[in-house]
PDB file of C-alpha atoms in Angstrom:
ATOM      1  CA  MET A   1      35.419 -23.518  64.855  1.00 53.00           C
ATOM      2  CA  GLU A   2      32.255 -22.764  66.210  1.00 65.00           C
ATOM      3  CA  LEU A   3      29.011 -24.024  64.901  1.00 73.00           C
ATOM      4  CA  LEU A   4      26.436 -21.546  64.854  1.00 77.00           C
ATOM      5  CA  THR A   5      22.760 -24.048  66.207  1.00 86.00           C
ATOM      6  CA  GLY A   6      19.364 -22.834  66.836  1.00 90.00           C
ATOM      7  CA  GLU A   7      18.185 -21.047  64.487  1.00 94.00           C
ATOM      8  CA  PRO A   8      15.240 -23.300  62.546  1.00 96.00           C
ATOM      9  CA  LEU A   9      16.989 -26.800  61.459  1.00 97.00           C
ATOM     10  CA  ALA A  10      17.154 -25.423  57.762  1.00 98.00           C
ATOM     11  CA  LEU A  11      19.426 -22.337  58.757  1.00 97.00           C
ATOM     12  CA  ASP A  12      21.446 -24.586  60.929  1.00 97.00           C
ATOM     13  CA  LEU A  13      21.797 -26.570  58.133  1.00 97.00           C
ATOM     14  CA  VAL A  14      22.921 -24.357  55.467  1.00 97.00           C
ATOM     15  CA  ASN A  15      25.251 -22.191  58.478  1.00 95.00           C
ATOM     16  CA  THR A  16      26.942 -25.878  58.329  1.00 96.00           C
ATOM     17  CA  ARG A  17      29.537 -24.016  55.279  1.00 94.00           C
ATOM     18  CA  SER A  18      30.376 -20.188  56.726  1.00 88.00           C
ATOM     19  CA  ARG A  19      33.743 -18.256  55.341  1.00 83.00           C
ATOM     20  CA  ASP A  20      36.742 -20.585  55.866  1.00 86.00           C
ATOM     21  CA  HIS A  21      34.451 -23.888  57.651  1.00 91.00           C
ATOM     22  CA  ASP A  22      32.753 -26.251  55.680  1.00 95.00           C
ATOM     23  CA  VAL A  23      31.095 -29.060  58.141  1.00 94.00           C
ATOM     24  CA  LEU A  24      30.446 -31.237  55.545  1.00 94.00           C
ATOM     25  CA  ASP A  25      34.105 -32.124  54.228  1.00 94.00           C
ATOM     26  CA  ARG A  26      35.034 -34.437  57.101  1.00 92.00           C
ATOM     27  CA  ALA A  27      32.181 -37.882  58.549  1.00 91.00           C
ATOM     28  CA  ALA A  28      33.443 -36.506  61.945  1.00 91.00           C
ATOM     29  CA  ASP A  29      32.561 -33.092  61.803  1.00 93.00           C
ATOM     30  CA  PHE A  30      28.917 -33.211  60.619  1.00 93.00           C
ATOM     31  CA  ASP A  31      29.038 -35.842  63.354  1.00 91.00           C
ATOM     32  CA  ASP A  32      29.605 -33.410  65.931  1.00 92.00           C
ATOM     33  CA  TRP A  33      27.085 -30.796  64.070  1.00 94.00           C
ATOM     34  CA  LEU A  34      24.362 -34.291  64.149  1.00 93.00           C
ATOM     35  CA  ALA A  35      25.140 -34.206  67.982  1.00 91.00           C
ATOM     36  CA  ARG A  36      24.089 -31.072  67.914  1.00 92.00           C
ATOM     37  CA  GLN A  37      20.177 -31.095  66.307  1.00 94.00           C
ATOM     38  CA  SER A  38      19.676 -34.707  68.667  1.00 88.00           C
ATOM     39  CA  GLY A  39      16.465 -32.961  69.816  1.00 89.00           C
ATOM     40  CA  ARG A  40      15.355 -31.994  66.159  1.00 93.00           C
ATOM     41  CA  LEU A  41      16.683 -34.810  64.825  1.00 91.00           C
ATOM     42  CA  THR A  42      15.912 -38.899  64.297  1.00 86.00           C
ATOM     43  CA  LEU A  43      19.873 -39.545  64.372  1.00 80.00           C
ATOM     44  CA  PRO A  44      21.193 -42.691  62.009  1.00 74.00           C
ATOM     45  CA  ASP A  45      22.403 -45.590  64.063  1.00 72.00           C
ATOM     46  CA  ALA A  46      26.320 -45.285  63.350  1.00 72.00           C
ATOM     47  CA  PRO A  47      28.326 -42.384  62.167  1.00 78.00           C
ATOM     48  CA  PHE A  48      27.958 -40.870  59.372  1.00 82.00           C
ATOM     49  CA  PRO A  49      28.748 -42.588  56.448  1.00 83.00           C
ATOM     50  CA  ALA A  50      32.120 -40.097  54.896  1.00 83.00           C
ATOM     51  CA  GLY A  51      30.837 -41.216  51.418  1.00 85.00           C
ATOM     52  CA  ASP A  52      27.076 -39.660  51.944  1.00 92.00           C
ATOM     53  CA  LEU A  53      27.923 -36.719  52.782  1.00 94.00           C
ATOM     54  CA  ALA A  54      27.635 -35.289  49.685  1.00 95.00           C
ATOM     55  CA  ALA A  55      23.862 -36.475  49.131  1.00 96.00           C
ATOM     56  CA  VAL A  56      23.815 -33.669  52.288  1.00 96.00           C
ATOM     57  CA  ARG A  57      26.300 -31.152  50.507  1.00 97.00           C
ATOM     58  CA  ARG A  58      23.698 -31.363  47.257  1.00 97.00           C
ATOM     59  CA  LEU A  59      20.475 -30.505  49.389  1.00 98.00           C
ATOM     60  CA  ARG A  60      21.858 -27.822  51.220  1.00 98.00           C
ATOM     61  CA  GLY A  61      22.932 -26.180  48.695  1.00 98.00           C
ATOM     62  CA  HIS A  62      18.461 -26.416  47.304  1.00 98.00           C
ATOM     63  CA  VAL A  63      17.742 -25.761  50.341  1.00 98.00           C
ATOM     64  CA  GLU A  64      20.224 -22.915  50.378  1.00 98.00           C
ATOM     65  CA  ALA A  65      19.031 -20.738  46.755  1.00 98.00           C
ATOM     66  CA  ALA A  66      15.529 -21.886  47.448  1.00 98.00           C
ATOM     67  CA  VAL A  67      15.920 -19.929  51.348  1.00 98.00           C
ATOM     68  CA  ASP A  68      18.133 -17.136  48.790  1.00 97.00           C
ATOM     69  CA  ALA A  69      15.329 -17.048  46.199  1.00 98.00           C
ATOM     70  CA  ALA A  70      12.271 -16.748  48.769  1.00 97.00           C
ATOM     71  CA  ARG A  71      13.989 -14.125  51.318  1.00 95.00           C
ATOM     72  CA  GLN A  72      14.474 -12.354  47.726  1.00 95.00           C
ATOM     73  CA  ALA A  73      10.313 -12.586  47.347  1.00 95.00           C
ATOM     74  CA  VAL A  74      11.377 -14.222  43.751  1.00 97.00           C
ATOM     75  CA  PRO A  75      10.869 -18.043  42.234  1.00 97.00           C
ATOM     76  CA  ALA A  76      12.636 -21.107  43.621  1.00 97.00           C
ATOM     77  CA  PRO A  77      15.089 -22.529  40.822  1.00 98.00           C
ATOM     78  CA  PRO A  78      13.072 -25.549  39.829  1.00 98.00           C
ATOM     79  CA  ASP A  79      15.764 -27.492  39.749  1.00 98.00           C
ATOM     80  CA  SER A  80      16.587 -26.757  44.125  1.00 98.00           C
ATOM     81  CA  ILE A  81      12.023 -27.663  44.464  1.00 98.00           C
ATOM     82  CA  ALA A  82      12.287 -30.903  42.324  1.00 98.00           C
ATOM     83  CA  ALA A  83      15.443 -31.892  44.874  1.00 98.00           C
ATOM     84  CA  ILE A  84      13.760 -31.206  48.093  1.00 98.00           C
ATOM     85  CA  ASN A  85      10.166 -33.155  46.533  1.00 98.00           C
ATOM     86  CA  GLU A  86      13.291 -36.013  45.833  1.00 98.00           C
ATOM     87  CA  ALA A  87      13.935 -36.327  49.499  1.00 97.00           C
ATOM     88  CA  LEU A  88      10.890 -35.898  50.514  1.00 97.00           C
ATOM     89  CA  ARG A  89       9.617 -39.443  48.896  1.00 97.00           C
ATOM     90  CA  LEU A  90      13.032 -41.005  50.104  1.00 96.00           C
ATOM     91  CA  SER A  91      11.688 -41.924  53.349  1.00 94.00           C
ATOM     92  CA  PRO A  92       8.253 -40.872  54.360  1.00 92.00           C
ATOM     93  CA  PRO A  93       6.666 -41.178  57.751  1.00 92.00           C
ATOM     94  CA  TYR A  94       4.118 -43.141  58.466  1.00 94.00           C
ATOM     95  CA  PRO A  95       1.886 -44.344  62.227  1.00 95.00           C
ATOM     96  CA  ARG A  96       3.046 -46.837  63.537  1.00 95.00           C
ATOM     97  CA  LEU A  97       0.530 -49.070  66.165  1.00 97.00           C
ATOM     98  CA  GLU A  98       2.286 -50.190  69.264  1.00 96.00           C
ATOM     99  CA  ALA A  99       0.688 -51.569  72.196  1.00 95.00           C
ATOM    100  CA  ARG A 100       2.603 -50.494  75.895  1.00 94.00           C
ATOM    101  CA  GLY A 101       0.983 -52.820  78.287  1.00 94.00           C
ATOM    102  CA  VAL A 102      -2.676 -52.170  77.665  1.00 95.00           C
ATOM    103  CA  VAL A 103      -2.543 -48.889  76.335  1.00 96.00           C
ATOM    104  CA  PHE A 104      -1.630 -48.237  72.896  1.00 97.00           C
ATOM    105  CA  ALA A 105       0.262 -45.336  70.738  1.00 96.00           C
ATOM    106  CA  SER A 106       0.841 -43.874  67.160  1.00 96.00           C
ATOM    107  CA  VAL A 107       3.990 -43.904  67.316  1.00 92.00           C
ATOM    108  CA  ALA A 108       6.080 -41.934  63.906  1.00 90.00           C
ATOM    109  CA  ARG A 109       8.427 -44.392  61.397  1.00 91.00           C
ATOM    110  CA  ARG A 110      10.299 -44.129  58.369  1.00 92.00           C
ATOM    111  CA  ASP A 111      11.892 -47.104  56.517  1.00 92.00           C
ATOM    112  CA  GLY A 112      15.173 -46.935  54.238  1.00 90.00           C
ATOM    113  CA  THR A 113      18.620 -45.610  55.055  1.00 90.00           C
ATOM    114  CA  GLY A 114      19.884 -44.068  57.833  1.00 90.00           C
ATOM    115  CA  VAL A 115      21.045 -41.473  54.638  1.00 92.00           C
ATOM    116  CA  SER A 116      17.648 -41.032  53.117  1.00 94.00           C
ATOM    117  CA  ARG A 117      15.810 -40.884  57.011  1.00 93.00           C
ATOM    118  CA  LEU A 118      18.689 -38.000  57.682  1.00 94.00           C
ATOM    119  CA  LEU A 119      17.739 -36.715  53.688  1.00 96.00           C
ATOM    120  CA  THR A 120      14.003 -36.305  54.118  1.00 96.00           C
ATOM    121  CA  GLN A 121      13.771 -35.133  58.005  1.00 96.00           C
ATOM    122  CA  LEU A 122      16.303 -31.846  56.316  1.00 97.00           C
ATOM    123  CA  ALA A 123      13.399 -31.825  54.151  1.00 98.00           C
ATOM    124  CA  GLU A 124      11.117 -31.723  56.001  1.00 97.00           C
ATOM    125  CA  ALA A 125      12.561 -28.684  58.015  1.00 98.00           C
ATOM    126  CA  ALA A 126      12.769 -26.775  54.095  1.00 98.00           C
ATOM    127  CA  VAL A 127       9.312 -27.468  53.834  1.00 98.00           C
ATOM    128  CA  GLU A 128       8.155 -26.024  57.339  1.00 98.00           C
ATOM    129  CA  LEU A 129      10.555 -22.954  56.497  1.00 98.00           C
ATOM    130  CA  LEU A 130       9.880 -21.732  53.186  1.00 98.00           C
ATOM    131  CA  THR A 131       6.125 -22.152  54.040  1.00 97.00           C
ATOM    132  CA  ASP A 132       6.234 -20.184  57.350  1.00 97.00           C
ATOM    133  CA  PRO A 133       5.373 -16.757  56.321  1.00 95.00           C
ATOM    134  CA  ASN A 134       8.255 -15.521  58.280  1.00 95.00           C
ATOM    135  CA  VAL A 135      10.399 -16.704  55.750  1.00 96.00           C
ATOM    136  CA  GLY A 136      10.944 -13.098  54.471  1.00 94.00           C
ATOM    137  CA  LYS A 137      12.746 -11.962  57.616  1.00 94.00           C
ATOM    138  CA  VAL A 138      15.492 -14.636  57.379  1.00 96.00           C
ATOM    139  CA  ARG A 139      18.588 -12.291  57.186  1.00 94.00           C
ATOM    140  CA  SER A 140      22.876 -12.846  56.957  1.00 92.00           C
ATOM    141  CA  CYS A 141      25.202 -11.296  59.183  1.00 90.00           C
ATOM    142  CA  GLU A 142      26.228  -8.366  58.735  1.00 88.00           C
ATOM    143  CA  ALA A 143      29.342  -8.798  59.673  1.00 85.00           C
ATOM    144  CA  PRO A 144      32.444  -8.527  57.953  1.00 83.00           C
ATOM    145  CA  ASP A 145      32.974 -12.212  55.798  1.00 82.00           C
ATOM    146  CA  CYS A 146      30.089 -13.762  58.445  1.00 87.00           C
ATOM    147  CA  ARG A 147      27.874 -16.364  56.128  1.00 89.00           C
ATOM    148  CA  MET A 148      25.298 -17.803  58.042  1.00 91.00           C
ATOM    149  CA  LEU A 149      21.690 -16.815  58.086  1.00 94.00           C
ATOM    150  CA  PHE A 150      19.520 -16.491  60.729  1.00 93.00           C
ATOM    151  CA  LEU A 151      15.808 -16.099  61.253  1.00 94.00           C
ATOM    152  CA  PRO A 152      15.514 -12.645  64.015  1.00 92.00           C
ATOM    153  CA  ALA A 153      12.767 -12.837  67.009  1.00 88.00           C
ATOM    154  CA  HIS A 154      13.844  -9.152  67.839  1.00 87.00           C
ATOM    155  CA  PRO A 155      13.554  -7.277  64.238  1.00 85.00           C
ATOM    156  CA  ARG A 156      17.276  -4.501  65.187  1.00 85.00           C
ATOM    157  CA  ARG A 157      18.712  -8.066  65.576  1.00 87.00           C
ATOM    158  CA  ARG A 158      22.469  -7.411  63.022  1.00 87.00           C
ATOM    159  CA  TRP A 159      24.285 -10.355  63.823  1.00 82.00           C
ATOM    160  CA  CYS A 160      23.968 -14.190  63.775  1.00 85.00           C
ATOM    161  CA  SER A 161      25.718 -14.459  67.500  1.00 81.00           C
ATOM    162  CA  PRO A 162      25.894 -11.808  69.771  1.00 75.00           C
ATOM    163  CA  THR A 163      28.754 -13.822  71.425  1.00 73.00           C
ATOM    164  CA  LEU A 164      30.589 -14.562  68.127  1.00 75.00           C
ATOM    165  CA  CYS A 165      30.055 -11.584  65.836  1.00 82.00           C
ATOM    166  CA  GLY A 166      28.214  -9.202  67.855  1.00 71.00           C
ATOM    167  CA  ASN A 167      31.294  -9.527  69.919  1.00 68.00           C
ATOM    168  CA  ARG A 168      33.776  -9.212  67.310  1.00 68.00           C
ATOM    169  CA  ILE A 169      32.154  -5.845  65.757  1.00 63.00           C
ATOM    170  CA  ARG A 170      32.483  -4.352  69.126  1.00 69.00           C
ATOM    171  CA  VAL A 171      35.576  -5.039  70.116  1.00 65.00           C
ATOM    172  CA  ALA A 172      36.742  -3.957  66.646  1.00 64.00           C
ATOM    173  CA  ARG A 173      34.533  -0.401  67.324  1.00 67.00           C
ATOM    174  CA  TYR A 174      35.881   0.084  70.225  1.00 65.00           C
ATOM    175  CA  TYR A 175      39.559   0.009  69.004  1.00 64.00           C
ATOM    176  CA  GLN A 176      39.046   2.448  66.577  1.00 67.00           C
ATOM    177  CA  ARG A 177      37.873   4.366  69.320  1.00 71.00           C
ATOM    178  CA  HIS A 178      40.346   4.492  70.908  1.00 72.00           C
ATOM    179  CA  LYS A 179      42.702   4.365  68.473  1.00 68.00           C
ATOM    180  CA  LEU A 180      41.879   7.853  67.356  1.00 60.00           C
ATOM    181  CA  ASP A 181      41.933   9.282  70.568  1.00 60.00           C
ATOM    182  CA  HIS A 182      44.839   8.211  70.601  1.00 61.00           C
ATOM    183  CA  SER A 183      46.153   9.142  67.523  1.00 62.00           C
ATOM    184  CA  GLN A 184      45.232  12.536  68.393  1.00 63.00           C
ATOM    185  CA  ILE A 185      47.191  12.889  71.756  1.00 59.00           C
TER     186      ILE A 185
END
């Protein structure tokens, strides 16, 4: 399965479930997704425990519900807001002073388990997206059977990925046009 990544992190989380595959069904698939997010997340030290996937799955559901509400300009479900806020409290960042030779630096740290730190970071990404004035511009891919969401950089963007769904749609249209041309001969 091709993973759609590179959207705002909260959308990448929602997009871990496609029409026919859920990255959160197997820890190995989720570890692959985490590796793709390594520049945006502080990753757990060890492979992600399969037993903790349920907590990520629950948070994903609440983030998706809140994003859907924002897209439709309706109030978000209160339980989704509460769940995101609860995840934010699991492992809040705090500054830590470090000495690097004769220079001091402030470094953000988090306490808690790898899972709690990850859930908090994902909840922070949801807050960032949900409070962005552009959240109302989040769109669903127009390809049949695709459920991916994206935040278009260009207003004419119609597909989650021009190389995935975009090519599939263009090839189908080409086939239909040529099939009709040949049937008229």
